[in-house]
Amino acid sequence: MEKFRIGKVTANKRTEGSNWSLYWRIGGKRYRRTTQTLLRQTAEEIATAVWKALQERDYVAVDHALSTPIPDSITFVDVLDAFEVTSPLLFKSLLEGQAPSSALFQITVGFEGWESRTWKGNKSIRKRLRKAWGDLQVKAITPTIIEQFLVRQEQSSSTSTRNHYLTALNTVLKWAQKYKLLSALPTRDVRHKRVVEHVPEALTAEEIGLLLEQLQPKEKKVVMFLHDTGLRVSEMTALLWKDVDLDRRIILIRNNKGSKDFRAVPLTNRTTRILTDHQDAIVKSDLVELYPRLERNLRDQLGIAASKAKIRHVHPHIFRHTFATELVDEGVPLETIQKLLGHKGISMTLRYAKKRGKGLREAINVLQR
């Protein structure tokens, strides 16, 4: 027989297949209640709530604690299904054939705090979590289980990837806690690890020139645009004509990483010509669609061109790094670069100051006698 005690509430479980029972006394009278849970962790939470209510003489709260436990049948996959759902009807269909759970049926919509690109970026993480924890009862997820899982991810990939898993998992479990599917957050004491600072790669002017020579006109146009504006690919693909002012030669970039703010990015002569020519050549639409194909296609074309040019590996984001590094080299203040890139904090921008020493050498040259 398993037993434990919370305050003056005693709990026991007679056999492996039996539910936990709670015992306490009020005015010399002994009370016994059987819970609806097989799990010790759940029983401890119920006993804690009962003891708190007894101390406050709130007997309604005692009944509530006993009548609304978190169902043991809810698995991590159940939680993830509910987290990912986009409509109540779809969620109801997910529950068909499952044992009724009042806790799950209270949920009418999934998590709404991520943008579409975050959902896309976390897809492989959620897929891996499904595979690893499939039918594991969500109540049984402990800090130890989480730490063991994160160690495996770090060993097979990197510390940064390990931190990405923890961030996604923490978001899912916090959401579950909000809907009373968890009473305690198992990720609360699991910390992110410090990542060795990565200095962003940047192409040289010579490498940019060699790459452009090998690109097709459409991809060449995109590379010049990204290089001259420092935009993320997602920002370029979301750019609207209403946010393009060719007369003033400026574009507005909205919803920077989920923020409602926007930033203004001036256009070079080259990017102004690119947008003007593009506007004249396409059918009128709200989106600029400078590159309507998938980002994967752009990556493939860049890889082919880089191979022909005999330069290092090139990816779309490297042009943003190159944009920032060139501005640092030319002595543009970091605060200005921060605004152009849309960084929330200066620490992200400071990485570029460590890339090349041109500005530092020029500063020392001032002291030459």
CSV table of C-alpha atoms in Angstrom, one decimal:
chain,number,residue,atom,x,y,z
A,1,MET,CA,0.0,0.0,0.0
A,2,GLU,CA,1.3,3.5,-0.9
A,3,LYS,CA,0.7,6.3,1.5
A,4,PHE,CA,1.6,10.0,2.0
A,5,ARG,CA,0.4,12.9,4.2
A,6,ILE,CA,-0.3,16.6,3.4
A,7,GLY,CA,-0.9,18.5,6.6
A,8,LYS,CA,-3.6,16.5,8.3
A,9,VAL,CA,-4.9,14.9,5.2
A,10,THR,CA,-3.7,11.3,4.7
A,11,ALA,CA,-3.8,9.5,1.4
A,12,ASN,CA,-3.4,5.9,0.5
A,13,LYS,CA,-3.6,3.6,-2.5
A,14,ARG,CA,-4.4,0.0,-1.7
A,15,THR,CA,-3.4,-1.6,-5.0
A,16,GLU,CA,-1.7,-0.6,-8.2
A,17,GLY,CA,-5.0,-0.4,-10.1
A,18,SER,CA,-7.0,1.4,-7.4
A,19,ASN,CA,-7.6,5.2,-7.1
A,20,TRP,CA,-6.2,7.2,-4.3
A,21,SER,CA,-8.3,7.8,-1.2
A,22,LEU,CA,-8.1,10.7,1.2
A,23,TYR,CA,-8.8,10.8,4.9
A,24,TRP,CA,-9.2,13.6,7.4
A,25,ARG,CA,-11.1,14.5,10.6
A,26,ILE,CA,-13.3,17.4,11.5
A,27,GLY,CA,-14.5,17.7,15.1
A,28,GLY,CA,-13.5,14.2,15.8
A,29,LYS,CA,-15.5,12.8,12.9
A,30,ARG,CA,-13.4,10.9,10.3
A,31,TYR,CA,-14.1,11.6,6.6
A,32,ARG,CA,-13.0,9.5,3.6
A,33,ARG,CA,-13.2,10.4,0.0
A,34,THR,CA,-12.0,8.5,-3.1
A,35,THR,CA,-10.4,10.5,-5.9
A,36,GLN,CA,-10.7,9.8,-9.6
A,37,THR,CA,-6.9,9.4,-10.1
A,38,LEU,CA,-4.3,6.7,-10.1
A,39,LEU,CA,-1.4,9.1,-10.2
A,40,ARG,CA,0.4,10.0,-7.0
A,41,GLN,CA,1.2,13.5,-8.3
A,42,THR,CA,-2.4,14.2,-9.0
A,43,ALA,CA,-3.4,12.9,-5.6
A,44,GLU,CA,-0.9,15.1,-3.9
A,45,GLU,CA,-2.3,18.2,-5.7
A,46,ILE,CA,-5.8,17.2,-4.7
A,47,ALA,CA,-4.7,16.6,-1.1
A,48,THR,CA,-2.9,19.9,-1.0
A,49,ALA,CA,-6.1,21.7,-2.2
A,50,VAL,CA,-8.2,19.8,0.3
A,51,TRP,CA,-5.9,20.7,3.2
A,52,LYS,CA,-5.8,24.3,2.2
A,53,ALA,CA,-9.6,24.4,2.1
A,54,LEU,CA,-9.9,22.6,5.5
A,55,GLN,CA,-7.6,25.2,7.1
A,56,GLU,CA,-9.9,27.9,5.7
A,57,ARG,CA,-13.0,26.0,6.7
A,58,ASP,CA,-14.1,26.3,3.1
A,59,TYR,CA,-16.0,23.0,2.7
A,60,VAL,CA,-17.3,24.0,-0.8
A,61,ALA,CA,-13.7,24.2,-1.9
A,62,VAL,CA,-13.1,20.8,-0.5
A,63,ASP,CA,-15.8,19.3,-2.7
A,64,HIS,CA,-14.6,21.3,-5.7
A,65,ALA,CA,-11.0,20.0,-5.2
A,66,LEU,CA,-12.3,16.4,-5.1
A,67,SER,CA,-14.8,16.7,-8.0
A,68,THR,CA,-12.6,18.5,-10.6
A,69,PRO,CA,-9.3,16.7,-10.8
A,70,ILE,CA,-7.2,16.9,-13.9
A,71,PRO,CA,-8.1,13.7,-15.8
A,72,ASP,CA,-5.3,11.1,-15.9
A,73,SER,CA,-6.3,10.1,-19.4
A,74,ILE,CA,-5.1,13.3,-21.0
A,75,THR,CA,-1.8,12.6,-22.8
A,76,PHE,CA,0.8,15.0,-24.2
A,77,VAL,CA,-0.6,14.4,-27.7
A,78,ASP,CA,-4.1,15.4,-26.6
A,79,VAL,CA,-2.6,18.7,-25.3
A,80,LEU,CA,-0.6,19.2,-28.5
A,81,ASP,CA,-3.7,18.5,-30.6
A,82,ALA,CA,-5.7,21.1,-28.6
A,83,PHE,CA,-2.8,23.6,-28.7
A,84,GLU,CA,-2.5,23.4,-32.5
A,85,VAL,CA,-6.2,23.5,-33.3
A,86,THR,CA,-7.6,26.5,-35.2
A,87,SER,CA,-11.3,26.0,-34.8
A,88,PRO,CA,-13.7,24.6,-32.2
A,89,LEU,CA,-15.3,22.2,-34.8
A,90,LEU,CA,-11.9,20.8,-35.7
A,91,PHE,CA,-11.1,20.3,-32.0
A,92,LYS,CA,-14.4,18.5,-31.4
A,93,SER,CA,-13.5,16.1,-34.2
A,94,LEU,CA,-10.1,15.4,-32.6
A,95,LEU,CA,-11.9,14.2,-29.4
A,96,GLU,CA,-14.2,11.8,-31.2
A,97,GLY,CA,-13.8,8.3,-29.9
A,98,GLN,CA,-11.9,9.5,-26.8
A,99,ALA,CA,-13.1,9.2,-23.2
A,100,PRO,CA,-15.0,12.5,-22.3
A,101,SER,CA,-12.9,15.0,-20.5
A,102,SER,CA,-14.5,18.1,-19.1
A,103,ALA,CA,-11.1,19.8,-19.0
A,104,LEU,CA,-10.5,19.3,-22.7
A,105,PHE,CA,-14.0,20.2,-23.8
A,106,GLN,CA,-13.6,23.6,-22.1
A,107,ILE,CA,-11.1,24.5,-24.7
A,108,THR,CA,-12.6,26.2,-27.7
A,109,VAL,CA,-9.6,27.5,-29.6
A,110,GLY,CA,-5.9,26.7,-29.9
A,111,PHE,CA,-2.9,28.8,-29.1
A,112,GLU,CA,-2.9,32.2,-30.8
A,113,GLY,CA,0.4,33.7,-29.7
A,114,TRP,CA,2.5,32.6,-32.7
A,115,GLU,CA,2.8,34.0,-36.2
A,116,SER,CA,2.5,31.7,-39.1
A,117,ARG,CA,6.3,31.6,-39.6
A,118,THR,CA,6.8,30.6,-36.0
A,119,TRP,CA,4.3,27.7,-36.4
A,120,LYS,CA,6.2,26.7,-39.5
A,121,GLY,CA,9.6,27.0,-37.8
A,122,ASN,CA,8.4,24.9,-34.8
A,123,LYS,CA,6.8,22.2,-36.9
A,124,SER,CA,9.8,19.8,-36.7
A,125,ILE,CA,10.1,20.4,-33.0
A,126,ARG,CA,6.4,19.6,-32.4
A,127,LYS,CA,6.7,16.5,-34.6
A,128,ARG,CA,9.7,15.3,-32.6
A,129,LEU,CA,7.9,15.9,-29.3
A,130,ARG,CA,4.9,13.9,-30.5
A,131,LYS,CA,7.2,11.0,-31.4
A,132,ALA,CA,9.1,11.2,-28.1
A,133,TRP,CA,6.2,11.6,-25.7
A,134,GLY,CA,3.2,10.3,-27.7
A,135,ASP,CA,1.0,8.6,-25.1
A,136,LEU,CA,2.8,9.9,-22.0
A,137,GLN,CA,0.2,11.3,-19.6
A,138,VAL,CA,0.7,15.1,-19.4
A,139,LYS,CA,0.5,14.8,-15.6
A,140,ALA,CA,3.5,12.5,-15.6
A,141,ILE,CA,5.8,15.0,-17.4
A,142,THR,CA,8.5,16.0,-14.8
A,143,PRO,CA,11.5,18.3,-14.9
A,144,THR,CA,13.7,15.2,-15.0
A,145,ILE,CA,11.9,13.9,-18.1
A,146,ILE,CA,12.3,17.2,-19.7
A,147,GLU,CA,16.0,17.5,-18.8
A,148,GLN,CA,16.7,14.0,-20.2
A,149,PHE,CA,15.0,14.9,-23.4
A,150,LEU,CA,16.9,18.2,-23.8
A,151,VAL,CA,20.2,16.4,-23.2
A,152,ARG,CA,19.5,14.1,-26.1
A,153,GLN,CA,18.6,17.0,-28.4
A,154,GLU,CA,21.8,18.9,-27.4
A,155,GLN,CA,24.0,15.8,-28.0
A,156,SER,CA,22.6,15.3,-31.5
A,157,SER,CA,22.5,18.9,-32.6
A,158,SER,CA,23.5,22.0,-30.5
A,159,THR,CA,22.9,24.0,-27.4
A,160,SER,CA,20.9,26.5,-29.5
A,161,THR,CA,18.6,23.8,-30.8
A,162,ARG,CA,18.2,22.5,-27.2
A,163,ASN,CA,17.0,26.0,-26.2
A,164,HIS,CA,14.6,26.1,-29.1
A,165,TYR,CA,13.0,22.9,-27.9
A,166,LEU,CA,12.7,24.2,-24.3
A,167,THR,CA,11.1,27.5,-25.5
A,168,ALA,CA,8.5,25.6,-27.6
A,169,LEU,CA,7.8,23.1,-24.9
A,170,ASN,CA,7.4,25.8,-22.3
A,171,THR,CA,4.9,27.6,-24.4
A,172,VAL,CA,2.8,24.5,-24.9
A,173,LEU,CA,2.8,23.5,-21.2
A,174,LYS,CA,2.0,27.1,-20.1
A,175,TRP,CA,-1.0,27.0,-22.4
A,176,ALA,CA,-2.0,23.7,-20.9
A,177,GLN,CA,-1.7,25.1,-17.4
A,178,LYS,CA,-3.9,28.0,-18.5
A,179,TYR,CA,-6.7,25.6,-19.3
A,180,LYS,CA,-6.2,23.6,-16.1
A,181,LEU,CA,-4.7,20.6,-17.8
A,182,LEU,CA,-1.6,21.1,-15.6
A,183,SER,CA,-1.5,22.5,-12.1
A,184,ALA,CA,2.3,22.8,-11.8
A,185,LEU,CA,4.6,23.9,-14.7
A,186,PRO,CA,7.3,21.2,-15.1
A,187,THR,CA,9.5,23.6,-17.2
A,188,ARG,CA,9.6,26.2,-14.4
A,189,ASP,CA,13.0,25.2,-13.0
A,190,VAL,CA,14.5,24.1,-16.4
A,191,ARG,CA,16.8,26.8,-17.6
A,192,HIS,CA,18.0,27.9,-21.0
A,193,LYS,CA,21.8,27.3,-21.5
A,194,ARG,CA,24.2,30.0,-22.5
A,195,VAL,CA,25.0,29.8,-26.2
A,196,VAL,CA,28.5,30.7,-27.4
A,197,GLU,CA,28.0,33.9,-29.3
A,198,HIS,CA,27.9,33.4,-33.0
A,199,VAL,CA,29.3,36.1,-35.2
A,200,PRO,CA,27.1,36.4,-38.3
A,201,GLU,CA,28.7,35.5,-41.7
A,202,ALA,CA,28.9,38.2,-44.3
A,203,LEU,CA,29.9,38.1,-48.0
A,204,THR,CA,32.7,40.3,-49.3
A,205,ALA,CA,32.1,42.7,-52.2
A,206,GLU,CA,34.0,40.3,-54.5
A,207,GLU,CA,31.9,37.3,-53.5
A,208,ILE,CA,28.7,39.3,-54.1
A,209,GLY,CA,29.9,40.2,-57.5
A,210,LEU,CA,30.8,36.6,-58.4
A,211,LEU,CA,27.5,35.4,-57.1
A,212,LEU,CA,25.5,37.9,-59.2
A,213,GLU,CA,27.3,36.8,-62.3
A,214,GLN,CA,25.9,33.3,-61.9
A,215,LEU,CA,22.3,34.1,-61.0
A,216,GLN,CA,19.3,34.2,-63.3
A,217,PRO,CA,17.6,37.6,-63.7
A,218,LYS,CA,14.8,36.9,-61.2
A,219,GLU,CA,17.1,35.6,-58.4
A,220,LYS,CA,19.7,38.3,-59.2
A,221,LYS,CA,17.0,41.0,-58.6
A,222,VAL,CA,16.1,39.5,-55.3
A,223,VAL,CA,19.7,39.2,-54.1
A,224,MET,CA,20.3,42.9,-54.9
A,225,PHE,CA,17.1,43.9,-53.1
A,226,LEU,CA,17.9,41.9,-49.9
A,227,HIS,CA,21.5,43.1,-50.0
A,228,ASP,CA,20.5,46.8,-50.2
A,229,THR,CA,17.6,46.7,-47.7
A,230,GLY,CA,18.7,44.2,-45.1
A,231,LEU,CA,15.2,42.7,-45.0
A,232,ARG,CA,14.4,39.2,-43.9
A,233,VAL,CA,13.0,37.0,-46.7
A,234,SER,CA,9.7,36.8,-44.8
A,235,GLU,CA,9.5,40.6,-44.7
A,236,MET,CA,10.2,40.8,-48.5
A,237,THR,CA,7.5,38.3,-49.3
A,238,ALA,CA,5.0,40.1,-47.0
A,239,LEU,CA,5.7,43.6,-48.4
A,240,LEU,CA,2.6,45.5,-49.7
A,241,TRP,CA,2.5,48.1,-52.4
A,242,LYS,CA,0.7,50.5,-49.9
A,243,ASP,CA,3.9,50.4,-47.8
A,244,VAL,CA,6.2,51.3,-50.8
A,245,ASP,CA,6.7,55.0,-51.5
A,246,LEU,CA,8.8,55.3,-54.7
A,247,ASP,CA,8.7,59.1,-54.8
A,248,ARG,CA,10.2,59.4,-51.3
A,249,ARG,CA,12.2,56.2,-51.9
A,250,ILE,CA,11.2,54.5,-48.7
A,251,ILE,CA,9.4,51.3,-47.6
A,252,LEU,CA,7.6,50.5,-44.4
A,253,ILE,CA,8.2,47.1,-42.8
A,254,ARG,CA,5.3,46.1,-40.5
A,255,ASN,CA,4.7,43.4,-37.8
A,256,ASN,CA,8.3,42.9,-37.1
A,257,LYS,CA,8.4,39.5,-35.3
A,258,GLY,CA,4.9,39.8,-34.0
A,259,SER,CA,5.2,43.5,-33.0
A,260,LYS,CA,2.5,46.0,-34.1
A,261,ASP,CA,5.3,48.6,-34.7
A,262,PHE,CA,6.9,49.3,-38.1
A,263,ARG,CA,10.2,50.5,-39.3
A,264,ALA,CA,11.1,52.7,-42.3
A,265,VAL,CA,13.9,51.5,-44.6
A,266,PRO,CA,15.2,54.0,-47.3
A,267,LEU,CA,15.8,52.6,-50.8
A,268,THR,CA,19.0,52.8,-52.8
A,269,ASN,CA,18.9,53.9,-56.4
A,270,ARG,CA,19.2,50.2,-57.4
A,271,THR,CA,16.3,49.0,-55.2
A,272,THR,CA,14.2,51.9,-56.4
A,273,ARG,CA,14.7,50.9,-60.0
A,274,ILE,CA,14.0,47.2,-59.2
A,275,LEU,CA,10.6,48.1,-57.6
A,276,THR,CA,9.7,50.6,-60.3
A,277,ASP,CA,10.4,48.1,-63.1
A,278,HIS,CA,8.6,45.3,-61.2
A,279,GLN,CA,5.6,47.5,-60.7
A,280,ASP,CA,5.4,48.2,-64.4
A,281,ALA,CA,5.7,44.6,-65.4
A,282,ILE,CA,3.1,42.9,-63.1
A,283,VAL,CA,-0.6,42.7,-62.8
A,284,LYS,CA,-1.8,45.0,-60.0
A,285,SER,CA,-2.1,43.3,-56.6
A,286,ASP,CA,-1.7,44.2,-53.0
A,287,LEU,CA,1.5,42.2,-52.5
A,288,VAL,CA,4.7,43.3,-54.1
A,289,GLU,CA,5.7,39.7,-54.8
A,290,LEU,CA,9.2,40.4,-55.9
A,291,TYR,CA,9.8,36.6,-55.6
A,292,PRO,CA,6.5,34.7,-55.7
A,293,ARG,CA,8.2,31.3,-55.5
A,294,LEU,CA,9.0,29.3,-52.3
A,295,GLU,CA,12.0,30.3,-50.3
A,296,ARG,CA,13.3,26.8,-50.8
A,297,ASN,CA,13.5,27.5,-54.5
A,298,LEU,CA,15.6,30.6,-53.8
A,299,ARG,CA,17.9,28.6,-51.5
A,300,ASP,CA,18.4,26.0,-54.2
A,301,GLN,CA,19.2,28.6,-56.8
A,302,LEU,CA,21.7,30.4,-54.5
A,303,GLY,CA,23.4,27.1,-53.8
A,304,ILE,CA,23.8,26.3,-57.5
A,305,ALA,CA,25.1,29.8,-58.2
A,306,ALA,CA,27.5,29.8,-55.3
A,307,SER,CA,28.9,26.5,-56.5
A,308,LYS,CA,29.5,27.8,-60.0
A,309,ALA,CA,31.1,31.0,-58.6
A,310,LYS,CA,33.3,28.8,-56.4
A,311,ILE,CA,32.5,30.7,-53.2
A,312,ARG,CA,31.3,29.6,-49.8
A,313,HIS,CA,27.8,28.3,-49.0
A,314,VAL,CA,25.2,31.1,-49.5
A,315,HIS,CA,21.7,31.3,-47.9
A,316,PRO,CA,19.1,34.1,-48.2
A,317,HIS,CA,19.7,35.5,-44.7
A,318,ILE,CA,23.4,36.0,-45.4
A,319,PHE,CA,22.5,39.2,-47.3
A,320,ARG,CA,21.0,40.7,-44.2
A,321,HIS,CA,24.2,39.9,-42.4
A,322,THR,CA,26.2,41.4,-45.2
A,323,PHE,CA,24.0,44.6,-45.2
A,324,ALA,CA,24.7,45.1,-41.5
A,325,THR,CA,28.4,44.3,-41.7
A,326,GLU,CA,29.0,46.7,-44.5
A,327,LEU,CA,27.2,49.5,-42.6
A,328,VAL,CA,29.4,48.8,-39.6
A,329,ASP,CA,32.5,48.9,-41.8
A,330,GLU,CA,31.4,52.3,-43.1
A,331,GLY,CA,31.1,53.7,-39.6
A,332,VAL,CA,27.3,54.0,-39.4
A,333,PRO,CA,26.3,54.2,-35.7
A,334,LEU,CA,25.0,50.9,-34.2
A,335,GLU,CA,21.8,52.6,-33.1
A,336,THR,CA,21.0,53.5,-36.7
A,337,ILE,CA,21.8,50.0,-37.9
A,338,GLN,CA,19.6,48.6,-35.1
A,339,LYS,CA,16.6,50.7,-36.4
A,340,LEU,CA,17.2,49.6,-40.0
A,341,LEU,CA,17.3,45.9,-39.1
A,342,GLY,CA,14.4,46.2,-36.7
A,343,HIS,CA,16.3,44.7,-33.7
A,344,LYS,CA,14.5,45.2,-30.4
A,345,GLY,CA,17.7,45.4,-28.5
A,346,ILE,CA,21.2,46.6,-29.3
A,347,SER,CA,22.8,43.3,-28.3
A,348,MET,CA,21.8,41.6,-31.6
A,349,THR,CA,23.3,44.5,-33.5
A,350,LEU,CA,26.5,44.5,-31.5
A,351,ARG,CA,27.4,41.1,-33.0
A,352,TYR,CA,28.2,42.8,-36.3
A,353,ALA,CA,30.7,45.1,-34.7
A,354,LYS,CA,32.9,42.1,-34.0
A,355,LYS,CA,32.9,40.8,-37.6
A,356,ARG,CA,35.5,42.8,-39.4
A,357,GLY,CA,38.1,45.2,-38.0
A,358,LYS,CA,38.0,47.9,-40.6
A,359,GLY,CA,36.4,50.5,-38.4
A,360,LEU,CA,38.7,49.7,-35.5
A,361,ARG,CA,41.8,50.1,-37.7
A,362,GLU,CA,40.6,53.5,-38.9
A,363,ALA,CA,40.0,54.6,-35.3
A,364,ILE,CA,43.6,53.7,-34.4
A,365,ASN,CA,44.9,55.4,-37.5
A,366,VAL,CA,43.6,58.7,-36.0
A,367,LEU,CA,46.3,58.3,-33.4
A,368,GLN,CA,49.1,57.8,-35.8
A,369,ARG,CA,51.9,60.3,-35.3
